[in-house]
PDB file of C-alpha atoms and ligand atoms in Angstrom:
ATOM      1  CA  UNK A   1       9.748 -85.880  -5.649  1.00  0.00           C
ATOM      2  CA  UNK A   2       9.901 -88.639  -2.731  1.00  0.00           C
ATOM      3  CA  UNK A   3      12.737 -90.872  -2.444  1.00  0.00           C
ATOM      4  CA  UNK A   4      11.523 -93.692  -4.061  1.00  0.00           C
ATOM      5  CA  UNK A   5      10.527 -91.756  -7.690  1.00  0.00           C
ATOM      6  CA  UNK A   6      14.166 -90.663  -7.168  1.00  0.00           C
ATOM      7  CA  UNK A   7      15.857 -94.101  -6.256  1.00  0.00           C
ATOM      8  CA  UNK A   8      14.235 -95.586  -9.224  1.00  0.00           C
ATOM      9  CA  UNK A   9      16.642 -93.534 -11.729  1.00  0.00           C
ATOM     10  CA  UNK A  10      19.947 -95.075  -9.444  1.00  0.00           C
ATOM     11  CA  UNK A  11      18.343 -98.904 -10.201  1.00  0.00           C
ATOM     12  CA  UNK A  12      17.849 -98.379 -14.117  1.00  0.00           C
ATOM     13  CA  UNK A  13      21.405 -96.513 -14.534  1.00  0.00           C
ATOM     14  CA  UNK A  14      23.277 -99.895 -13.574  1.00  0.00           C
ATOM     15  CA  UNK A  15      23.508-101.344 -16.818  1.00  0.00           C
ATOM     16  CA  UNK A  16      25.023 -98.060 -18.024  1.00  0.00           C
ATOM     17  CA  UNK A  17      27.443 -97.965 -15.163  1.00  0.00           C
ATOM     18  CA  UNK A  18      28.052-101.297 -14.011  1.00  0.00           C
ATOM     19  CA  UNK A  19      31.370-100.557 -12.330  1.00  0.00           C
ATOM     20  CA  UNK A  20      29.743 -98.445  -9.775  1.00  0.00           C
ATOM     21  CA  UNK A  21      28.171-100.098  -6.681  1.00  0.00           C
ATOM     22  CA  UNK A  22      24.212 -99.907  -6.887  1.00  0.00           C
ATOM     23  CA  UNK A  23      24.991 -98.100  -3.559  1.00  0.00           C
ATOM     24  CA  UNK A  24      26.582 -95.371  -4.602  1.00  0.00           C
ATOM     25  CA  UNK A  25      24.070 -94.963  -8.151  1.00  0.00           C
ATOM     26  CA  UNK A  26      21.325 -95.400  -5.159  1.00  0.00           C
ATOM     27  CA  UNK A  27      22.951 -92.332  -3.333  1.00  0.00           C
ATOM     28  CA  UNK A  28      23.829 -90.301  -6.271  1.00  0.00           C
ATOM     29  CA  UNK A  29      20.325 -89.865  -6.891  1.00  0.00           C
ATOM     30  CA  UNK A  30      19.500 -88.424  -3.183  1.00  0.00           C
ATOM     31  CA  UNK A  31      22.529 -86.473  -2.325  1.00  0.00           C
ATOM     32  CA  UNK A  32      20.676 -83.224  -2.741  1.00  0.00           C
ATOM     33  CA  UNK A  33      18.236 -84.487  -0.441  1.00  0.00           C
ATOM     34  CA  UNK A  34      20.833 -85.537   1.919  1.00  0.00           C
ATOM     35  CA  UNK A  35      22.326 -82.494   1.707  1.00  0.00           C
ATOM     36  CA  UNK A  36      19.441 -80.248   2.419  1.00  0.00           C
ATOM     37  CA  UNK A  37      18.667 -82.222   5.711  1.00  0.00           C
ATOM     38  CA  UNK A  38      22.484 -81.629   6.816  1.00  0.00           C
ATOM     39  CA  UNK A  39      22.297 -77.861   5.406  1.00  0.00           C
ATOM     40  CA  UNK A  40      19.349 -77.804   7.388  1.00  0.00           C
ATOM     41  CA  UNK A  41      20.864 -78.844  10.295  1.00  0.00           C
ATOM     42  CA  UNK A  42      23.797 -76.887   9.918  1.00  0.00           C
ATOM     43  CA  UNK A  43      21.313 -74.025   9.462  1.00  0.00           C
ATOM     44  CA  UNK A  44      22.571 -72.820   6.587  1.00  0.00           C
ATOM     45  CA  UNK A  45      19.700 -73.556   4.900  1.00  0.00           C
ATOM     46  CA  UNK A  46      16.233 -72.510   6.191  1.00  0.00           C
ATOM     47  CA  UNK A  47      13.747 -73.487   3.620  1.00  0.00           C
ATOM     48  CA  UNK A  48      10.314 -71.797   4.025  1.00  0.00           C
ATOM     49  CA  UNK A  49      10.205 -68.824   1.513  1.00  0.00           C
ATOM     50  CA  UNK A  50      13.810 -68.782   1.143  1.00  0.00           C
ATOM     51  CA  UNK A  51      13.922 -72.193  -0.501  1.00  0.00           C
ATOM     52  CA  UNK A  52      17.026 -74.093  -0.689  1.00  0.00           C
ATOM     53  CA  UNK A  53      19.711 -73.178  -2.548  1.00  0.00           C
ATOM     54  CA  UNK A  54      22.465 -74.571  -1.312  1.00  0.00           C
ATOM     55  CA  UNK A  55      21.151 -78.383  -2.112  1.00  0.00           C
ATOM     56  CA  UNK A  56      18.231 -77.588  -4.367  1.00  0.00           C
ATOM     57  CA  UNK A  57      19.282 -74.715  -6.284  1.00  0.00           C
ATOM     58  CA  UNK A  58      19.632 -75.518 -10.431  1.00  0.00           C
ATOM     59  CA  UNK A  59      22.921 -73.832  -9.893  1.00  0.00           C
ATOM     60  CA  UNK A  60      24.540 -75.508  -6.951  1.00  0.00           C
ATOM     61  CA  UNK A  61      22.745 -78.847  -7.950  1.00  0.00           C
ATOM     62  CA  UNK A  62      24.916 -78.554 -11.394  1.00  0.00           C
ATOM     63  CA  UNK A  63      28.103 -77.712  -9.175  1.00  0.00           C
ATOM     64  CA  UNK A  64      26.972 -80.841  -6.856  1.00  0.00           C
ATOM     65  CA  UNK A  65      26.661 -82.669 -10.339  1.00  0.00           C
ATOM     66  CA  UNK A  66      30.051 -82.358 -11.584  1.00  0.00           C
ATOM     67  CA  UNK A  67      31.936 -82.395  -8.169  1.00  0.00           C
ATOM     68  CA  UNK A  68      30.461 -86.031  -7.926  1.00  0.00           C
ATOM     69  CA  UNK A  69      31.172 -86.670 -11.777  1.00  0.00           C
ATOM     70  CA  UNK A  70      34.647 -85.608 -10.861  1.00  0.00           C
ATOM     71  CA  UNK A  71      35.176 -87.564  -7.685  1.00  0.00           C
ATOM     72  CA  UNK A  72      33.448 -90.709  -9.090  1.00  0.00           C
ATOM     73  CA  UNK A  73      35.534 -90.503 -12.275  1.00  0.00           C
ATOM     74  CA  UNK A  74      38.773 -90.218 -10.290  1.00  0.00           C
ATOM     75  CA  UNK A  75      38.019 -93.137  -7.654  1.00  0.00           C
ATOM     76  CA  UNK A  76      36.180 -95.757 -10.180  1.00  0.00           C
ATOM     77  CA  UNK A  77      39.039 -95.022 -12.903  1.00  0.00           C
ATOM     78  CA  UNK A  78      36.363 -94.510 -15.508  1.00  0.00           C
ATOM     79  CA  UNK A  79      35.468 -91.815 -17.125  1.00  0.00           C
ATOM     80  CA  UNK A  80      32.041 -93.290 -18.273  1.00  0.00           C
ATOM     81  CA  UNK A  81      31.121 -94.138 -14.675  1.00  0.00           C
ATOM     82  CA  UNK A  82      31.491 -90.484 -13.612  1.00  0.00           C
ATOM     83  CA  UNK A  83      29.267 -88.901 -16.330  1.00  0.00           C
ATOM     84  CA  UNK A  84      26.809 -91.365 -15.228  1.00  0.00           C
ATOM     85  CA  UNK A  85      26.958 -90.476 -11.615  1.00  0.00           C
ATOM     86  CA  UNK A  86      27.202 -86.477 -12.358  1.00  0.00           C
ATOM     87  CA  UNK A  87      23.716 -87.334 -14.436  1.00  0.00           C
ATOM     88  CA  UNK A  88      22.093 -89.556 -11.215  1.00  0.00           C
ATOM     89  CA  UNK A  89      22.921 -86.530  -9.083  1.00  0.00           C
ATOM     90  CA  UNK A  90      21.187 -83.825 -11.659  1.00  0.00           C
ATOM     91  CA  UNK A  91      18.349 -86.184 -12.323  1.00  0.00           C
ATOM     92  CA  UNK A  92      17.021 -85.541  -8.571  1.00  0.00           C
ATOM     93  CA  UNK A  93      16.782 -81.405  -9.871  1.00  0.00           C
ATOM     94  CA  UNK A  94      15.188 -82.822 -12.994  1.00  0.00           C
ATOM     95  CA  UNK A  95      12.473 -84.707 -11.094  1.00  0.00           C
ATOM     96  CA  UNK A  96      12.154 -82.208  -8.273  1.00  0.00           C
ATOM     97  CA  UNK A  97      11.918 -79.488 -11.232  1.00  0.00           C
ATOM     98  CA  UNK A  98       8.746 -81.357 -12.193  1.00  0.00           C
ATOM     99  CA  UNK A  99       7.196 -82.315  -9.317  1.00  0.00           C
ATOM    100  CA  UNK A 100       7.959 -79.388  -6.866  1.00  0.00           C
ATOM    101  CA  UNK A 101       6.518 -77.703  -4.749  1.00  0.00           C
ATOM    102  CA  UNK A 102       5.232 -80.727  -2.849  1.00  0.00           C
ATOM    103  CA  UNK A 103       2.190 -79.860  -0.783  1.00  0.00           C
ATOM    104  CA  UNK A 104       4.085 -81.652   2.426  1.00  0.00           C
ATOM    105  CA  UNK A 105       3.062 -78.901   4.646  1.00  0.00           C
ATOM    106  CA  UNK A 106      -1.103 -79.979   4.204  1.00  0.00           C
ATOM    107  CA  UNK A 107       0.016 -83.464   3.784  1.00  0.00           C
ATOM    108  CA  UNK A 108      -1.841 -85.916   6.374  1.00  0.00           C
ATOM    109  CA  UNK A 109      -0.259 -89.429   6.958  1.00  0.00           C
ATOM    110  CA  UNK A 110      -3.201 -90.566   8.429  1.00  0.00           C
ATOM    111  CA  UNK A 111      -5.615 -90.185   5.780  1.00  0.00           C
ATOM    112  CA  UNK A 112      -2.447 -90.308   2.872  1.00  0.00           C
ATOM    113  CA  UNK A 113      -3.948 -86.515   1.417  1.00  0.00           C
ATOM    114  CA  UNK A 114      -2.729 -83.197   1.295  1.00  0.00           C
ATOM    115  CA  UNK A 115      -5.474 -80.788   1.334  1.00  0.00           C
ATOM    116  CA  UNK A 116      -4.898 -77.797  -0.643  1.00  0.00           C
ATOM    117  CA  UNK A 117      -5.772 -75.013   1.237  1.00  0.00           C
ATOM    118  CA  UNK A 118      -3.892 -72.887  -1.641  1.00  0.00           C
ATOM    119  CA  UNK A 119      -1.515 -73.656  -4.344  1.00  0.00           C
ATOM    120  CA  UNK A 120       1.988 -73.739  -3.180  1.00  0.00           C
ATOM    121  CA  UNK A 121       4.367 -71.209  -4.891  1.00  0.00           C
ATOM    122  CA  UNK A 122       7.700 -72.519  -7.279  1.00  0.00           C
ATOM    123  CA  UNK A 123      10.494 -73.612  -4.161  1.00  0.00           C
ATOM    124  CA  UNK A 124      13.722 -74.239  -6.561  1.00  0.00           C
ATOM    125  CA  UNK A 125      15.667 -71.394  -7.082  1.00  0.00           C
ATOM    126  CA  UNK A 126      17.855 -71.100  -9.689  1.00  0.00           C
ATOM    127  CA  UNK A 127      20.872 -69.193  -8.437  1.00  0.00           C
ATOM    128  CA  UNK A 128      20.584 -67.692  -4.066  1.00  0.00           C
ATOM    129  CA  UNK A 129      18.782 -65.654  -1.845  1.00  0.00           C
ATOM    130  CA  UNK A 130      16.291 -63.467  -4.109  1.00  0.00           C
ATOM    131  CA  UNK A 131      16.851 -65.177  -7.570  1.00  0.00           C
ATOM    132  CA  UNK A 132      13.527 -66.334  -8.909  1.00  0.00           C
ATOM    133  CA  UNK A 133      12.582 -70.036  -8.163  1.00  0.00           C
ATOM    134  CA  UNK A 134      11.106 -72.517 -10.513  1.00  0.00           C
ATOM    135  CA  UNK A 135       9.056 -75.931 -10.067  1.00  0.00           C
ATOM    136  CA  UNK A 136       6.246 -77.343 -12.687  1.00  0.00           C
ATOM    137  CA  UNK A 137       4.185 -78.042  -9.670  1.00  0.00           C
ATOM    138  CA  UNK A 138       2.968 -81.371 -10.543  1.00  0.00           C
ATOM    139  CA  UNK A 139       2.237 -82.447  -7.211  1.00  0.00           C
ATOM    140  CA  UNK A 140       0.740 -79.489  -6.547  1.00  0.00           C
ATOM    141  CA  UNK A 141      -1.652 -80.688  -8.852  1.00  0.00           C
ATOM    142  CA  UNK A 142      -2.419 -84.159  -8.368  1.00  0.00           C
ATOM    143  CA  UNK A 143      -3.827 -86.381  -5.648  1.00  0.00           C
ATOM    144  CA  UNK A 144      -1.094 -87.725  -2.796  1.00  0.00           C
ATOM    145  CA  UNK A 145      -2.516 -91.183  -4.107  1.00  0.00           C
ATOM    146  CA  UNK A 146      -1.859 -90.134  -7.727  1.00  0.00           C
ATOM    147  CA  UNK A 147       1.628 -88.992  -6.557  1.00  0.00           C
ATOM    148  CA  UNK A 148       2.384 -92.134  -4.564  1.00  0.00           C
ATOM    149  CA  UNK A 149       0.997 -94.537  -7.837  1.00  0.00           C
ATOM    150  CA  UNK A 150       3.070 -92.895  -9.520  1.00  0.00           C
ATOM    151  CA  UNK A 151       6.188 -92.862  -7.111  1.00  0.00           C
ATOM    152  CA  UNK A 152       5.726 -96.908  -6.847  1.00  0.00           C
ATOM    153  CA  UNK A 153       5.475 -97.193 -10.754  1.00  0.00           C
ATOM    154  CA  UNK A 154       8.554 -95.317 -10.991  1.00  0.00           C
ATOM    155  CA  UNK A 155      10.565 -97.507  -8.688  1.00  0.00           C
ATOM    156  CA  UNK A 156       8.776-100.955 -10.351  1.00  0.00           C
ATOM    157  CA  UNK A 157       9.946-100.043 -13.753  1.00  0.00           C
ATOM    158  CA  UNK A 158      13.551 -99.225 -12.306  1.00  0.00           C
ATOM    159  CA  UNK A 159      13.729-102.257 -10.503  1.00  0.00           C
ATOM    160  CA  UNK A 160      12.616-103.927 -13.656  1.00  0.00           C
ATOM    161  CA  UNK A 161      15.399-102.644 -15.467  1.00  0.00           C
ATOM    162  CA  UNK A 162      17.800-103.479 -12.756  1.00  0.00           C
ATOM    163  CA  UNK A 163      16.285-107.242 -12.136  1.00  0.00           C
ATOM    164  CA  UNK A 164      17.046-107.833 -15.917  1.00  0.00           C
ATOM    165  CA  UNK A 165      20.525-106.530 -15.560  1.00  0.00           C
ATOM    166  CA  UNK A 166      21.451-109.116 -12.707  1.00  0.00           C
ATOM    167  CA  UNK A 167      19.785-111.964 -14.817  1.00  0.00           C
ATOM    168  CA  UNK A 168      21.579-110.949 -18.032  1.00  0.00           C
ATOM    169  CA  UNK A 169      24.888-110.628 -16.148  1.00  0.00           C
ATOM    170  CA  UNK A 170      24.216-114.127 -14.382  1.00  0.00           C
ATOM    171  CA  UNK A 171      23.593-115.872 -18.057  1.00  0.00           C
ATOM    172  CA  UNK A 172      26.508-114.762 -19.274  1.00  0.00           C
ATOM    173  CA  UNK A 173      28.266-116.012 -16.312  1.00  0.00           C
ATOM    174  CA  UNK A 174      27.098-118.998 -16.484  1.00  0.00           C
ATOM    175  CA  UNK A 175      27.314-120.065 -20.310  1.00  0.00           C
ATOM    176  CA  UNK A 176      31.123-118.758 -20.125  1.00  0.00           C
ATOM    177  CA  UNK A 177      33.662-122.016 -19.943  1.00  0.00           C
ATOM    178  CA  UNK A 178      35.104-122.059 -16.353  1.00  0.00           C
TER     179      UNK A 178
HETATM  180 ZN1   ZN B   1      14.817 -83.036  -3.383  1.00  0.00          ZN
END
């Protein structure tokens, strides 16, 4: 999924977490993206056939989960803040799960449509190497316009949730006695 399907679930977690920067609930959500682009980099990823495993693999993505579960619950002092985090950072796996493999490879920015010259094969594998890889293939599927609706609903609905937050919070600021 693109980054704004995935940013959407980092807005509409704040009232569940509302000690933890929107930042870091914003980042939470695309650290496995951030990590494959550094992996990548660091070539110890190569994509292609081989997927990614290191940043998109179910396995590694639940290690990924609970490190940051771990490390959030341990710098925020709050238990409740880290579960929320570890669930941001497996929510991207979640969404990719579904929407993977993502036709980006026919995709033309020009004319916003990826042309499918054939179906894409599953990209997330669930352990390394050779272990068998998984994805619902939505986009595979659907129309890049379809995809980006959708994408852009996503991130309305969390900003929605997020807007209402803030407004809440501000009320109840405001009707407190100084
Ligand atoms: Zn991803």
């Amino acid at each position: 999924m693109g980054p704004l399907g995935h940013l959407s679930v980092g807005l509409a977690a704040k009232p569940v977490a509302p000690k933890v920067p929107l930042g870091i609930l914003l980042l939470a959500t695309w650290i496995l993206d951030v990590l494959a682009i550094a992996f990548g980099f660091a070539g110890i990823e190569r994509g292609g056939s081989a997927g990614l495993p290191w940043s998109h693999g179910l396995f590694m993505s639940l290690v990924w989960s609970l490190v940051a579960a771990i490390l959030t619950s341990r710098i925020c002092r709050d238990n409740r803040a880290g579960v929320v985090v570890g669930f941001l950072v497996f929510s991207h796996w979640v969404l990719d799960f579904v929407s993977h493999p993502i036709p980006f490879s026919s995709f033309s920015w020009r004319l916003w449509r990826w042309s499918y010259g054939h179906l894409l094969p599953s990209d997330l594998p669930l352990l390394f190497g050779s272990s068998p890889k998984v994805g619902l293939g939505l986009y595979n599927s659907i129309s890049a316009i379809e995809a980006t609706t959708l994408e852009f609903g996503m991130f309305i609905l969390g900003g929605a949730v997020y807007a209402t937050y803030v407004f809440k919070k501000k009320k109840a600021g405001r009707s407190q006695p100084a």
